[in-house]
Coordinates of C-alpha atoms and ligand atoms in Angstrom, one line a residue:
Chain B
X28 CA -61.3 -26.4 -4.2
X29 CA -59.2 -24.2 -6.5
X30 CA -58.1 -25.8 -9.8
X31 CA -54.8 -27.1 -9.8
X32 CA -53.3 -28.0 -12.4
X33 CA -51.1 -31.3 -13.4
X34 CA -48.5 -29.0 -14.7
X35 CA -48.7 -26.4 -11.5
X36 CA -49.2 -29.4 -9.2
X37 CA -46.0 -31.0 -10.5
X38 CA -44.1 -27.3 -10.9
X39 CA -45.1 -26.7 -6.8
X40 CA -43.9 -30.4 -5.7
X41 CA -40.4 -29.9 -7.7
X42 CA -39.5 -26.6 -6.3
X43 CA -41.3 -27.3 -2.7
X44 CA -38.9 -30.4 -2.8
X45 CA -35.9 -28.4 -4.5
X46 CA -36.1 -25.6 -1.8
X47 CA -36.1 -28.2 1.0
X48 CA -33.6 -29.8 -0.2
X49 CA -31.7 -26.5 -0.3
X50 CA -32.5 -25.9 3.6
X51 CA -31.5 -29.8 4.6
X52 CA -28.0 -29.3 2.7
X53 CA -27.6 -25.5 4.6
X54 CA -28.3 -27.1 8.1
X55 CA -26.3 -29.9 7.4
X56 CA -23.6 -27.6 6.2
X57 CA -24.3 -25.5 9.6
X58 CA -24.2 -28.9 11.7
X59 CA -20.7 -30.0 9.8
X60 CA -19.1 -26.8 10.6
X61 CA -19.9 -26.8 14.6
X62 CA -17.6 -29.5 15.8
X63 CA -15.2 -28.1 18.5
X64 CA -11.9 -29.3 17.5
X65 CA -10.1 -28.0 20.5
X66 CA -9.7 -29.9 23.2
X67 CA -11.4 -28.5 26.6
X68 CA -9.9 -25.4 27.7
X69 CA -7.9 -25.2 30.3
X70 CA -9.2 -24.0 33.6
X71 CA -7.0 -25.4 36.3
X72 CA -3.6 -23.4 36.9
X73 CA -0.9 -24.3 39.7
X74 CA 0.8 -21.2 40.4
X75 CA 3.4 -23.2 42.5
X76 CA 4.4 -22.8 46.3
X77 CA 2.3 -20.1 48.4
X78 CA 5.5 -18.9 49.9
X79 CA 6.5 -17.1 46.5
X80 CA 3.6 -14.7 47.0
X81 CA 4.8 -13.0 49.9
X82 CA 1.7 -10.2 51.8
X83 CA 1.6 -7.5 49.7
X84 CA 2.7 -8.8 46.5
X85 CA 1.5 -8.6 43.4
X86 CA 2.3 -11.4 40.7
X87 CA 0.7 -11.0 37.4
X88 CA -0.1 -14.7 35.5
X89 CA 0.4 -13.9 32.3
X90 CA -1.1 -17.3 30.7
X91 CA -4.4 -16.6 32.3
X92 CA -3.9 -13.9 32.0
X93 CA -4.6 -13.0 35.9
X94 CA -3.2 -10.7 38.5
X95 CA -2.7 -12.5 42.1
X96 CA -3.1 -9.8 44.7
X97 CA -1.6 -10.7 48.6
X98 CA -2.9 -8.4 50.9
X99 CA -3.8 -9.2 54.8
X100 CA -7.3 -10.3 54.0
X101 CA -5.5 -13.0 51.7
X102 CA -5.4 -13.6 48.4
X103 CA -7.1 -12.5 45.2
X104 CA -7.0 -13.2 42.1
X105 CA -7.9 -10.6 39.3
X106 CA -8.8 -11.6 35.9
X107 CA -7.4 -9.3 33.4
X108 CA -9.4 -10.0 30.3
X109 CA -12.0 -6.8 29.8
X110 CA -15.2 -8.0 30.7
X111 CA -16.1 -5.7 27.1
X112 CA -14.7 -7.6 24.5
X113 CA -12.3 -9.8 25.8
X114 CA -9.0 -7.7 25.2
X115 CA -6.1 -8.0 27.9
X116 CA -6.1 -5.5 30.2
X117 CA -3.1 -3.4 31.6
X118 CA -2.0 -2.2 34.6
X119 CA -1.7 1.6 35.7
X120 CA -1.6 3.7 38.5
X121 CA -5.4 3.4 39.2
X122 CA -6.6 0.2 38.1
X123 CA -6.4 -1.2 35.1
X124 CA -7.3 -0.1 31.5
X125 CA -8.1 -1.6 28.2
X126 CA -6.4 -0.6 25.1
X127 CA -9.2 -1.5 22.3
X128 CA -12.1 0.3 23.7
X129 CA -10.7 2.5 26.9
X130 CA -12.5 0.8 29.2
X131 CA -10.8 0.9 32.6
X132 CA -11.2 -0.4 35.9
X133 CA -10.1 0.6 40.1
X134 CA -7.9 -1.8 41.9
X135 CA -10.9 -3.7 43.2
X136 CA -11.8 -4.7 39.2
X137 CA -14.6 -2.3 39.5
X138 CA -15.5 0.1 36.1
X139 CA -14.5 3.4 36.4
X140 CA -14.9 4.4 32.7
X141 CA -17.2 2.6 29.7
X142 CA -17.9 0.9 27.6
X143 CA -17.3 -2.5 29.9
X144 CA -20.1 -2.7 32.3
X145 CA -19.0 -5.6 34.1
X146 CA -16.8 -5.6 36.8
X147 CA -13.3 -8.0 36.2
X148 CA -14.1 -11.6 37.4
X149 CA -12.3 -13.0 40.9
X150 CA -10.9 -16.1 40.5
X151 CA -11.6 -18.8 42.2
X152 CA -7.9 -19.4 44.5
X153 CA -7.5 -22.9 46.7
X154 CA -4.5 -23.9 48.4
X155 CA -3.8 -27.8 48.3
X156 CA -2.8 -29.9 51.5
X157 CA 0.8 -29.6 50.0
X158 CA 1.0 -25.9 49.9
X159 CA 0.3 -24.8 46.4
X160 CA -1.6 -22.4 45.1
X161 CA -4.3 -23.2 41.8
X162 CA -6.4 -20.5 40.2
X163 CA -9.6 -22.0 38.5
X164 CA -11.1 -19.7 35.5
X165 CA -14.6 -21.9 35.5
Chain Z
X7 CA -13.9 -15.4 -35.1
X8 CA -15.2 -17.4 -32.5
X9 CA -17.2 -14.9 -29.5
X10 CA -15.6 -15.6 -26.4
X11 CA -15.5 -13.8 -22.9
X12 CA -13.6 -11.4 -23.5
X13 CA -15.9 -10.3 -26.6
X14 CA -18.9 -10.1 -24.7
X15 CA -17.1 -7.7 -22.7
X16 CA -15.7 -5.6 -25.6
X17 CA -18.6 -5.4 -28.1
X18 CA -16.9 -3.8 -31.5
X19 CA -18.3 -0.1 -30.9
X20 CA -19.6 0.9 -27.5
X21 CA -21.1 4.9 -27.2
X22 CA -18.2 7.3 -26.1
X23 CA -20.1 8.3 -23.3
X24 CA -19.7 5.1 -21.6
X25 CA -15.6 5.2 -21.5
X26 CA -15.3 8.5 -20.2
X27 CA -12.9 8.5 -17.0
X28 CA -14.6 11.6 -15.6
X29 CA -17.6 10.0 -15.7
X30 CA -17.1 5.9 -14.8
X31 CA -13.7 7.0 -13.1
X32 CA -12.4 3.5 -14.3
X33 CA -13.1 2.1 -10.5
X34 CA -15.1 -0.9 -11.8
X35 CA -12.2 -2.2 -14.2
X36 CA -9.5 -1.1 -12.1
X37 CA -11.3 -3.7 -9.4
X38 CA -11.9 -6.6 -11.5
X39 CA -7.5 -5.7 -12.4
X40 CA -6.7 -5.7 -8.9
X41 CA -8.7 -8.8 -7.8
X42 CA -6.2 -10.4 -10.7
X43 CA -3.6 -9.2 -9.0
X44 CA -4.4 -10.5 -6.2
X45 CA -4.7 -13.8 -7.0
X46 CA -1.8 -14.3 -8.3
X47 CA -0.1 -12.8 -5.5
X48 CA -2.0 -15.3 -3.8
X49 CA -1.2 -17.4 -5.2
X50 CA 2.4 -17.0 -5.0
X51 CA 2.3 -16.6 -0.8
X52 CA 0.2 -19.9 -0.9
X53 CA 3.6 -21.7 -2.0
X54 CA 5.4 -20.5 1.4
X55 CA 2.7 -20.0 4.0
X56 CA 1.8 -22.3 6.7
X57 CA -1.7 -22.2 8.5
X58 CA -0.6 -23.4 11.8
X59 CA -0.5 -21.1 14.5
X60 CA 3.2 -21.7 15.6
X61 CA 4.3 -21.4 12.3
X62 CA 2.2 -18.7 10.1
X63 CA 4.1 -15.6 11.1
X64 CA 7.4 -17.3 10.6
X65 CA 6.4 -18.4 7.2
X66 CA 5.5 -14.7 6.5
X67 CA 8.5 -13.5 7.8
X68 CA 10.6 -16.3 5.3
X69 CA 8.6 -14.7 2.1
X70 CA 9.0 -11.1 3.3
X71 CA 12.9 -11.4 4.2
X72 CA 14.7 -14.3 2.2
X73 CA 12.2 -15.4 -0.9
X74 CA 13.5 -13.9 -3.5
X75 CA 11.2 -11.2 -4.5
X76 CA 8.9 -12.3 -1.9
X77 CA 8.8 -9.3 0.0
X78 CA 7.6 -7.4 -3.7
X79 CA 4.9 -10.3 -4.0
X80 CA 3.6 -10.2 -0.6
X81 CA 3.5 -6.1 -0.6
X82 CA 1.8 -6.2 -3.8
X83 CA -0.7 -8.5 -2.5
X84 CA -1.0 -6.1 0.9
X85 CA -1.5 -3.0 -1.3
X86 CA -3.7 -4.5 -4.0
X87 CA -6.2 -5.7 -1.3
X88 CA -6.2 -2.2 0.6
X89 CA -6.9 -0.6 -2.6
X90 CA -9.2 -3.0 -3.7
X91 CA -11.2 -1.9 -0.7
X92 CA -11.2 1.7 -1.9
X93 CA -11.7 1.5 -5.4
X94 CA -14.8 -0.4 -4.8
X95 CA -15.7 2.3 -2.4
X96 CA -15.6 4.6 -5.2
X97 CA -17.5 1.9 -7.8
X98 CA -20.1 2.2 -4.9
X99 CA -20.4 5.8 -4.8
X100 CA -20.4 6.8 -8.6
X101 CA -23.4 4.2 -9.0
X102 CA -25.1 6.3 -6.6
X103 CA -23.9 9.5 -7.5
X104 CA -24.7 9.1 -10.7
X105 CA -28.1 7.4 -10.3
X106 CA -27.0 4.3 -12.5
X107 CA -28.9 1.8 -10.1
X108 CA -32.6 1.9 -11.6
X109 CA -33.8 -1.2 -13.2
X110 CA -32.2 -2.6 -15.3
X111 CA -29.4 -2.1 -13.7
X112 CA -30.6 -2.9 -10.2
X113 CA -30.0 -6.4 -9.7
X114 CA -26.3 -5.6 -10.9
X115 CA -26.4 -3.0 -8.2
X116 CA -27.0 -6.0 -5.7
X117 CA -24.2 -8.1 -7.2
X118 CA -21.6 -5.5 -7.0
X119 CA -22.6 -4.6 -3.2
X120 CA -22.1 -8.5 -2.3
X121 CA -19.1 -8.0 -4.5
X122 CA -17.8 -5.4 -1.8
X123 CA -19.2 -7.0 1.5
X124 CA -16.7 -10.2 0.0
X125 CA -13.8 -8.3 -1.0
X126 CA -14.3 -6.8 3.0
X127 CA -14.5 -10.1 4.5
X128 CA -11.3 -11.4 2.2
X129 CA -9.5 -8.4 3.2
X130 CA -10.4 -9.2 6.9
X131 CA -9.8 -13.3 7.2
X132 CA -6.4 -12.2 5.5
X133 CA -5.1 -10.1 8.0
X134 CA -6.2 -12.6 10.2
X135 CA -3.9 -15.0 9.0
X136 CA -0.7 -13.0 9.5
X137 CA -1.1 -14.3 13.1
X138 CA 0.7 -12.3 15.2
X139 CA 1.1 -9.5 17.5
X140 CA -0.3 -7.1 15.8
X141 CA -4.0 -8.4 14.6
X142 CA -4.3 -10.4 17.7
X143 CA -7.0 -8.0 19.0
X144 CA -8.5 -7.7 16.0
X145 CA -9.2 -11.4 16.1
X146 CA -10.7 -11.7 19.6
X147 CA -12.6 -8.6 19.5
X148 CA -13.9 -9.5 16.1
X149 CA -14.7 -12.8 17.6
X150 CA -16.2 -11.7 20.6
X151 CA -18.7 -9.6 19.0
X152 CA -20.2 -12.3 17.0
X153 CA -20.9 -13.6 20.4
X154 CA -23.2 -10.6 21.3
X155 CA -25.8 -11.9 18.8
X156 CA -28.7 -13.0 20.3
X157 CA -30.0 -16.6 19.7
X158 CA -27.3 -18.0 17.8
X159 CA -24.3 -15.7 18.5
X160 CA -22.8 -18.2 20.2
X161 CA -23.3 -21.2 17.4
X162 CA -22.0 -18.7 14.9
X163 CA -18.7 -18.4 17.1
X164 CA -18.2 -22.0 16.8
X165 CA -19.2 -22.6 12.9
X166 CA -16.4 -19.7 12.8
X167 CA -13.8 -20.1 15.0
X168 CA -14.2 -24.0 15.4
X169 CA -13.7 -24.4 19.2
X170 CA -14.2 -22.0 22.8
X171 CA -11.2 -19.8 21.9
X172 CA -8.9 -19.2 18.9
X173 CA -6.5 -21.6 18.2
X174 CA -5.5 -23.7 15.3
X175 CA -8.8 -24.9 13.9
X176 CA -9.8 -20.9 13.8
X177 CA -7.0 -20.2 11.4
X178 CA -7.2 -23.1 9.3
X179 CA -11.2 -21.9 8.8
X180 CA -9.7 -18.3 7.9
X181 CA -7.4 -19.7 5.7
X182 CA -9.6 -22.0 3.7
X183 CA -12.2 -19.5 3.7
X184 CA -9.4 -16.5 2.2
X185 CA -8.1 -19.0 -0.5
X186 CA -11.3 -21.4 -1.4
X187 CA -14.5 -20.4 0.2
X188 CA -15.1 -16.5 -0.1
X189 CA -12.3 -16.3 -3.3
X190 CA -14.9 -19.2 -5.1
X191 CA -17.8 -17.3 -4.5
X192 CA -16.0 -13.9 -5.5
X193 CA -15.2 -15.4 -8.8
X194 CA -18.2 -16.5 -9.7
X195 CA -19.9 -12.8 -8.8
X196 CA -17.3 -11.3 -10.5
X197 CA -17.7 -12.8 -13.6
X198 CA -22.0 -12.7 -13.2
X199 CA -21.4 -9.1 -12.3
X200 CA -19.2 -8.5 -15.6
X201 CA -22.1 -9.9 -17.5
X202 CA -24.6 -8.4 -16.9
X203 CA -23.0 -5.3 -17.6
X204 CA -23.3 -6.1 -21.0
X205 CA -27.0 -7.4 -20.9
X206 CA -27.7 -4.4 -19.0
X207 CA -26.4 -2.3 -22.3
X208 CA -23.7 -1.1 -20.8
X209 CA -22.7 2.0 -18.5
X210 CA -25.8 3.6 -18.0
X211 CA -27.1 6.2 -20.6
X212 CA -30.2 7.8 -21.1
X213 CA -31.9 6.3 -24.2
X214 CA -30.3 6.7 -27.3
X215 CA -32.8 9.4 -29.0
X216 CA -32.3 11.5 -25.7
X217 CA -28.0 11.2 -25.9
X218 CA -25.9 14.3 -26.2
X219 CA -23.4 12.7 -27.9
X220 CA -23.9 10.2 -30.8
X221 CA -19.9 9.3 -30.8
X222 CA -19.0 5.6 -30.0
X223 CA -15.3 4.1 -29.9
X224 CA -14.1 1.0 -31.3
X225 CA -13.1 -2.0 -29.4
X226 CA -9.3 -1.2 -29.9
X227 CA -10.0 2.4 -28.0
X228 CA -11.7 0.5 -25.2
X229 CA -9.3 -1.8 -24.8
X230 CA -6.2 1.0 -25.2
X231 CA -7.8 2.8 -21.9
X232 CA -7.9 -0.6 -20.0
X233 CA -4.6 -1.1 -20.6
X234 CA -3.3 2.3 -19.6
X235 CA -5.8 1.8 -16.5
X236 CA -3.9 -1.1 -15.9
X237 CA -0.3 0.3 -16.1
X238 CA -1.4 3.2 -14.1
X239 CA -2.8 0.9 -11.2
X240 CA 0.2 -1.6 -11.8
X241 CA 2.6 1.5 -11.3
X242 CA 0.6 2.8 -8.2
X243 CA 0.8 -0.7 -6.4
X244 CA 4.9 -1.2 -7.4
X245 CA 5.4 2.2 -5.9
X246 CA 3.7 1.7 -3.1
X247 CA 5.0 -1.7 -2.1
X248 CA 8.5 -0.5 -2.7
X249 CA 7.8 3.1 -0.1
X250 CA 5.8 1.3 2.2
X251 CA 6.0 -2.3 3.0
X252 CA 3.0 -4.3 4.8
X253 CA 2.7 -4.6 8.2
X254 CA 4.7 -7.6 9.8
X255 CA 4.5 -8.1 14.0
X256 CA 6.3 -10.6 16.2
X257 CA 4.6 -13.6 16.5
X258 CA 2.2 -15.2 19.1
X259 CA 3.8 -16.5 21.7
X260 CA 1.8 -18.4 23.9
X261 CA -2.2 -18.6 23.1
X262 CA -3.6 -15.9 21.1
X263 CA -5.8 -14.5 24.7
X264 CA -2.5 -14.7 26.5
X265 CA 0.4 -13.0 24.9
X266 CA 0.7 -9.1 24.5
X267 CA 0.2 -7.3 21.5
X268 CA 1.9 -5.1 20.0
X269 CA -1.0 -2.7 18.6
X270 CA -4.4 -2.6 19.7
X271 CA -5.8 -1.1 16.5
X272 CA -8.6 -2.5 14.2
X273 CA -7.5 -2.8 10.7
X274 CA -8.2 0.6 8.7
X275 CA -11.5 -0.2 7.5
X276 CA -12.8 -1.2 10.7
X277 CA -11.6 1.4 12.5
X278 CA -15.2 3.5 12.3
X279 CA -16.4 0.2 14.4
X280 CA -13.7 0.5 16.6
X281 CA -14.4 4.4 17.3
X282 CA -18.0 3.6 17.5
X283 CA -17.7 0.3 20.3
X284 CA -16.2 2.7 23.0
X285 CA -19.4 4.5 22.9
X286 CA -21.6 1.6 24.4
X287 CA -23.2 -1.8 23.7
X288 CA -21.0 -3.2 21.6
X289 CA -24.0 -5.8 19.9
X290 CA -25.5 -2.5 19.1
X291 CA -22.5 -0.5 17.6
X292 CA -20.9 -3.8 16.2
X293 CA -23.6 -5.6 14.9
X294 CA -26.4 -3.7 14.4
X295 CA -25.2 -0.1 13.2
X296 CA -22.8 -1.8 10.4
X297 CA -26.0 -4.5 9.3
X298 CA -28.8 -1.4 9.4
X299 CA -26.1 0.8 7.1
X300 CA -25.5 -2.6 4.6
X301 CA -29.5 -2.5 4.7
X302 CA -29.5 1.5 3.6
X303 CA -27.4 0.3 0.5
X304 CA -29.1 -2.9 -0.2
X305 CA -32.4 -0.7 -0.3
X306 CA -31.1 2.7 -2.4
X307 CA -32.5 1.5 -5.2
X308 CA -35.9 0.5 -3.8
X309 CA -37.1 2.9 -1.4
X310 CA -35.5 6.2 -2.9
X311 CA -37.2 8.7 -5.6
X312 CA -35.9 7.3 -9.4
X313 CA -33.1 8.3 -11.7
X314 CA -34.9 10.0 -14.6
X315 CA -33.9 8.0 -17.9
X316 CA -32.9 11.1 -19.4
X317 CA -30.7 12.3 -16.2
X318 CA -28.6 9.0 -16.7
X319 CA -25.0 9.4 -18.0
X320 CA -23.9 12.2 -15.3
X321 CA -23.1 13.0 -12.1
X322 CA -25.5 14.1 -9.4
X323 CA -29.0 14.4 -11.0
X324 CA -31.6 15.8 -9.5
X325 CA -34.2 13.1 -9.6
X326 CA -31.9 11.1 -6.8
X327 CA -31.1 13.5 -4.9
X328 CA -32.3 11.6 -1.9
X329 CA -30.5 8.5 -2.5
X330 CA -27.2 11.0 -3.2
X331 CA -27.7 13.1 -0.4
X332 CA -27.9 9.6 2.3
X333 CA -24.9 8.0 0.9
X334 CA -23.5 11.2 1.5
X335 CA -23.9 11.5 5.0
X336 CA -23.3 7.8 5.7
X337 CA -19.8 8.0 3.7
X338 CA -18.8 11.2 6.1
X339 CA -19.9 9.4 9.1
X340 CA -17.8 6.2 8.2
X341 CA -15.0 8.8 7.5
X342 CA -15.2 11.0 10.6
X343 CA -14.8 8.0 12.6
X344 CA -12.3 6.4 11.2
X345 CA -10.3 9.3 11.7
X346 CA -12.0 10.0 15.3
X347 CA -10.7 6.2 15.6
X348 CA -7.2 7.0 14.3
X349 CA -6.0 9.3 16.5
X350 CA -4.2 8.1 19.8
X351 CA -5.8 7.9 22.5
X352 CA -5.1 10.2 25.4
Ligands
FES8 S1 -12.3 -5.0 25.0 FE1 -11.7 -3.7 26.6 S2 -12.8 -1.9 26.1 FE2 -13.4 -3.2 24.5

């Protein structure tokens, strides 16, 4: 065994116990500051009755922010948040494109230009027994 | 008389050398003036402004338009922070460029660099809090990004933005972090910083037997060129404020990801960031590119070739030229693509 001594023994314990303290406080401090104040987000949007969104329309939901699409196979429903960083996209004659990073995407939500690699996300779209439509985000 | 703070800081005769303006360039004072500045400014705004998100930007816009003089205090406050950003660019690069870092000096070196990294994120969680049209990008992008971390991206986004999307608990954490948190911890670097210039003997200068020039000044001098420092930098920010107001945007509608802004553009000194995130993954040109260059700086004074002792007290020595020549390049990259960044896009 190596000699310890008293002193060193007793120097090592205080600043093994101050440090450790140090790292309890910091996690606590960590823990304290993760609470979620918001409530849940909110996923569920009734867009009101079908009949609004005559075939071919195209209606753009500004507090998803989405873009409902009617064409004869139905209905779509575009997100417009750039799959890159989260910015809202625009419209255009092509697509869509993104004014932070110039990301921009075809009609279908595919990527036509970087840095996005995602394509946008399709909504989820049901129509209720009473004729409404609701977009889901989750 | 009794030694107090502001002796420690003003010994009776310091070497001429040290005062020069073409060789200290003031930026270190002119800082510590402009931090003052801005917390009285501050201060001022703090009686006025609300940190809720339906009413922050209307608070703004009742100090910029009917507070009497609030406009004045509020561009002050803009201009002094923008300036802030650059002078300490400049404290920055003389260090360097003049090889000033070597022990003793280096743990200074390491103060004044956190020094800057604070005065970035102040300048940041500030603009944040105008909460409106026109940083409302900023904000989720800036947000976004932490979540490209790996591991704990996404617990950082909560301890910072308190919930799954901005709201109100993300600008009261800006706000208490702009006016308690980061401005606490500023004050006491600032004041450990000033310190130790002192210990440290002063602007650096090669040892006394080695010195070109044996003048010193007297207290009274030093504190003379502070003061026209000061009226010079007062006079800067007054015209500036007066010629070109801070930015002000239409507020936030509905939920900061819903309504549309009225400018997609980082603010200036993140523009580089901006330029570089269209080229690709934006964890590594977000995250990683900025940390590796804070990394470059943090290590100048540890991995680089020495300042000779008797090069100290000028610009560009040869002993570091290394150290000079990668600041260099790093400063003209940050440059280029802030202008790249600045242009409109086609
Ligand atoms: S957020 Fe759309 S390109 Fe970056």
């Amino acid at each position: 065994m190596t000699d310890l001594s008293r002193r060193d023994f007793l120097k090592l314990t205080r600043d093994g116990f101050l440090y450790l303290s140090g790292a309890l406080a910091f996690g606590g401090l960590l823990r304290f500051l993760s609470h979620e104040t918001n409530s849940a987000r909110k996923t569920e949007f009734d867009l009101g009755f079908v009949d609004k969104y005559p075939l071919g329309s195209r209606a753009s939901i500004s507090e998803i922010p989405a873009l409902l699409i009617h064409t004869d196979s139905g209905f779509t429903a575009l997100s417009l948040t750039c799959t890159h960083l989260g910015c809202t996209l625009k419209p255009n004659e092509t697509g869509f494109a993104c004014p932070c990073h110039n990301s921009s995407f075809d009609a279908e939500g595919k990527v036509t230009h970087g840095p996005a690699v995602k394509p946008l996300k399709a909504l989820r779209i049901e129509i209720t027994d009473e004729g409404n439509l609701k977009v889901f985000t989750a | 008389m009794r030694p107090s703070f502001f002796h420690h800081l003003h010994p009776p005769t310091i070497p001429t050398a040290q005062s020069r303006w073409r060789y200290t360039l003031g930026a270190g004072g002119t800082a510590i003036f402009l931090m003052l500045v801005l917390v009285i400014t501050g201060a001022l705004e703090m009686f006025y402004y609300i940190p809720t998100p339906a009413e922050a930007a209307l608070s703004i816009q009742t100090i910029t338009y009917l507070v009497p003089f609030g406009g004045l205090v509020r561009n002050i406050h803009f201009w002094s922070a923008q300036l802030l950003i650059v002078v300490s660019a400049v404290h920055l690069l003389r260090v360097v460029f003049t090889g000033a870092y070597i022990p003793p000096r280096r743990f200074n070196y390491l103060l004044g660099l956190a020094l800057f990294l604070i005065s970035i994120f102040l300048n940041f969680t500030g603009y944040i809090l105008r909460w409106d049209t026109g940083i409302q990008w900023a904000l989720v992008v800036g947000t976004n990004l932490i979540k490209t971390i790996p591991f704990f991206g996404n617990n950082l986004y909560t301890i910072l933005i308190g919930g799954s999307e901005p709201g109100s608990p993300t600008l009261i954490r800006f706000y208490t972090w702009h006016v308690f948190g980061l401005m606490i911890i500023s004050a006491i670097l600032i004041g450990w910083h000033a310190f130790r210039v002192r210990r440290d003997g002063g602007i650096a200068l090669p040892p006394p037997s080695l010195r070109a020039d044996p003048n010193r000044i007297s207290r009274f001098e030093l504190v003379r060129r502070e003061t026209l420092a000061m009226i010079l930098t007062s006079a800067a920010l007054i015209i500036l404020s007066i010629f070109s107001p801070a930015p002000i945007a239409a507020p936030i509608r509905l939920s900061v990801l819903q309504s549309v802004p009225e400018s997609a553009a980082a603010p200036w000194f993140f523009l580089w960031v901006q330029q570089m995130l269209k080229w690709g993954d934006p964890f590594l040109f977000g995250i990683l590119v900025p940390v590796i260059i804070l990394l470059i700086l943090v290590l100048i004074p540890y991995i680089f070739p020495k300042t000779l002792e008797s090069e100290l007290g000028r610009w560009f020595p040869k002993s570091n030229r290394l150290a000079q020549i990668t600041l260099a390049i790093i400063t003209l990259l940050i440059i280029f693509f802030t202008i790249l960044g600045s242009l409109p896009t086609s």
